[in-house]
PDB file of C-alpha atoms in Angstrom:
ATOM      1  CA  UNK A   1     -35.040   0.656   9.521  1.00  0.00           C
ATOM      2  CA  UNK A   2     -34.014  -2.332   7.470  1.00  0.00           C
ATOM      3  CA  UNK A   3     -31.786  -5.138   8.862  1.00  0.00           C
ATOM      4  CA  UNK A   4     -27.829  -4.416   7.708  1.00  0.00           C
ATOM      5  CA  UNK A   5     -26.787  -6.995   4.579  1.00  0.00           C
ATOM      6  CA  UNK A   6     -22.791  -7.636   4.885  1.00  0.00           C
ATOM      7  CA  UNK A   7     -20.804  -9.089   2.424  1.00  0.00           C
ATOM      8  CA  UNK A   8     -18.186  -9.975   4.791  1.00  0.00           C
ATOM      9  CA  UNK A   9     -17.623  -9.083   8.233  1.00  0.00           C
ATOM     10  CA  UNK A  10     -13.738 -10.798   9.809  1.00  0.00           C
ATOM     11  CA  UNK A  11     -11.835 -10.417  11.897  1.00  0.00           C
ATOM     12  CA  UNK A  12      -8.147 -10.546  10.541  1.00  0.00           C
ATOM     13  CA  UNK A  13      -4.932 -11.148  11.778  1.00  0.00           C
ATOM     14  CA  UNK A  14      -2.549  -8.708  10.142  1.00  0.00           C
ATOM     15  CA  UNK A  15       1.030  -8.193  11.056  1.00  0.00           C
ATOM     16  CA  UNK A  16       1.924  -4.190  10.281  1.00  0.00           C
ATOM     17  CA  UNK A  17       5.193  -2.773   9.756  1.00  0.00           C
ATOM     18  CA  UNK A  18       5.902   0.737  10.020  1.00  0.00           C
ATOM     19  CA  UNK A  19       8.813   2.186   8.088  1.00  0.00           C
ATOM     20  CA  UNK A  20       9.812   6.128   7.328  1.00  0.00           C
ATOM     21  CA  UNK A  21      12.607   7.283   5.146  1.00  0.00           C
ATOM     22  CA  UNK A  22      13.567   9.904   3.061  1.00  0.00           C
ATOM     23  CA  UNK A  23      13.678  10.355  -0.574  1.00  0.00           C
ATOM     24  CA  UNK A  24      15.624  13.040  -2.712  1.00  0.00           C
ATOM     25  CA  UNK A  25      12.268  15.341  -2.618  1.00  0.00           C
ATOM     26  CA  UNK A  26       9.977  13.637   0.199  1.00  0.00           C
ATOM     27  CA  UNK A  27       9.765  11.712   3.331  1.00  0.00           C
ATOM     28  CA  UNK A  28       7.667   8.629   2.999  1.00  0.00           C
ATOM     29  CA  UNK A  29       5.557   7.943   6.372  1.00  0.00           C
ATOM     30  CA  UNK A  30       3.886   4.345   5.802  1.00  0.00           C
ATOM     31  CA  UNK A  31       2.414   1.066   7.294  1.00  0.00           C
ATOM     32  CA  UNK A  32       2.210  -1.748   5.857  1.00  0.00           C
ATOM     33  CA  UNK A  33      -0.215  -4.595   6.610  1.00  0.00           C
ATOM     34  CA  UNK A  34      -0.028  -8.208   5.781  1.00  0.00           C
ATOM     35  CA  UNK A  35      -2.771 -10.693   5.815  1.00  0.00           C
ATOM     36  CA  UNK A  36      -3.999 -13.778   4.349  1.00  0.00           C
ATOM     37  CA  UNK A  37      -6.182 -11.948   2.025  1.00  0.00           C
ATOM     38  CA  UNK A  38      -5.598  -9.865  -0.747  1.00  0.00           C
ATOM     39  CA  UNK A  39      -4.227 -12.895  -2.630  1.00  0.00           C
ATOM     40  CA  UNK A  40      -0.590 -12.516  -1.255  1.00  0.00           C
ATOM     41  CA  UNK A  41      -0.428  -8.497  -1.666  1.00  0.00           C
ATOM     42  CA  UNK A  42       0.152  -5.852   1.156  1.00  0.00           C
ATOM     43  CA  UNK A  43      -1.842  -2.950   1.613  1.00  0.00           C
ATOM     44  CA  UNK A  44       0.484   0.072   1.539  1.00  0.00           C
ATOM     45  CA  UNK A  45      -0.942   2.926   3.321  1.00  0.00           C
ATOM     46  CA  UNK A  46       0.888   6.338   3.148  1.00  0.00           C
ATOM     47  CA  UNK A  47       0.518   8.005   6.745  1.00  0.00           C
ATOM     48  CA  UNK A  48       1.151  11.292   5.686  1.00  0.00           C
ATOM     49  CA  UNK A  49      -0.847  11.350   2.360  1.00  0.00           C
ATOM     50  CA  UNK A  50      -3.919   9.522   3.999  1.00  0.00           C
ATOM     51  CA  UNK A  51      -3.780   7.080   0.624  1.00  0.00           C
ATOM     52  CA  UNK A  52      -3.437   3.436   0.456  1.00  0.00           C
ATOM     53  CA  UNK A  53      -3.202   0.614  -2.361  1.00  0.00           C
ATOM     54  CA  UNK A  54      -2.927  -3.048  -2.531  1.00  0.00           C
ATOM     55  CA  UNK A  55       0.486  -3.849  -3.812  1.00  0.00           C
ATOM     56  CA  UNK A  56       1.970  -7.002  -5.050  1.00  0.00           C
ATOM     57  CA  UNK A  57       5.039  -7.580  -7.592  1.00  0.00           C
ATOM     58  CA  UNK A  58       2.856  -7.057 -10.383  1.00  0.00           C
ATOM     59  CA  UNK A  59       1.288  -3.895  -9.477  1.00  0.00           C
ATOM     60  CA  UNK A  60       5.107  -2.560  -9.028  1.00  0.00           C
ATOM     61  CA  UNK A  61       5.754  -3.017 -12.788  1.00  0.00           C
ATOM     62  CA  UNK A  62       2.606  -1.540 -13.772  1.00  0.00           C
ATOM     63  CA  UNK A  63       3.672   1.679 -15.249  1.00  0.00           C
ATOM     64  CA  UNK A  64       1.951   4.731 -13.621  1.00  0.00           C
ATOM     65  CA  UNK A  65       0.094   2.731 -10.947  1.00  0.00           C
ATOM     66  CA  UNK A  66       2.390   4.289  -8.005  1.00  0.00           C
ATOM     67  CA  UNK A  67       2.149   7.750 -10.019  1.00  0.00           C
ATOM     68  CA  UNK A  68      -1.402   7.112  -9.601  1.00  0.00           C
ATOM     69  CA  UNK A  69      -1.691   5.598  -6.511  1.00  0.00           C
ATOM     70  CA  UNK A  70       0.179   7.568  -4.142  1.00  0.00           C
ATOM     71  CA  UNK A  71      -0.303  10.981  -6.478  1.00  0.00           C
ATOM     72  CA  UNK A  72       3.740  11.036  -6.818  1.00  0.00           C
ATOM     73  CA  UNK A  73       6.120  12.431  -9.324  1.00  0.00           C
ATOM     74  CA  UNK A  74       8.092   9.610 -11.294  1.00  0.00           C
ATOM     75  CA  UNK A  75      11.137  10.509  -9.597  1.00  0.00           C
ATOM     76  CA  UNK A  76       9.312  10.208  -5.826  1.00  0.00           C
ATOM     77  CA  UNK A  77       7.420   6.812  -7.114  1.00  0.00           C
ATOM     78  CA  UNK A  78      10.559   5.160  -7.736  1.00  0.00           C
ATOM     79  CA  UNK A  79      12.254   5.469  -4.776  1.00  0.00           C
ATOM     80  CA  UNK A  80       9.026   3.862  -3.117  1.00  0.00           C
ATOM     81  CA  UNK A  81       9.204   1.202  -6.018  1.00  0.00           C
ATOM     82  CA  UNK A  82      12.830   0.621  -5.422  1.00  0.00           C
ATOM     83  CA  UNK A  83      11.938   0.341  -1.480  1.00  0.00           C
ATOM     84  CA  UNK A  84       8.459  -1.766  -2.046  1.00  0.00           C
ATOM     85  CA  UNK A  85      10.808  -4.124  -4.165  1.00  0.00           C
ATOM     86  CA  UNK A  86      12.735  -4.944  -1.182  1.00  0.00           C
ATOM     87  CA  UNK A  87       9.620  -6.301   1.026  1.00  0.00           C
ATOM     88  CA  UNK A  88       6.881  -7.188  -1.322  1.00  0.00           C
TER      89      UNK A  88
END
């Protein structure tokens, strides 16, 4: 077996927020990770949908991004977007 080549292998302290809320059509169970990586963006994990994305304010403004990243309808994505604007 050849030697493993790492691009990076760092241990990083993170701050994690767990939040759950309901929208008109769906329930959101999220874990939001903050660290000094990803250029100030946060990792948003949908715990029930098994999806995640690295999100900053610029991503929230990008049309269709949340719908694609979290497989949401436009209405559900708008509810998530409204919440994320409060914390990003």
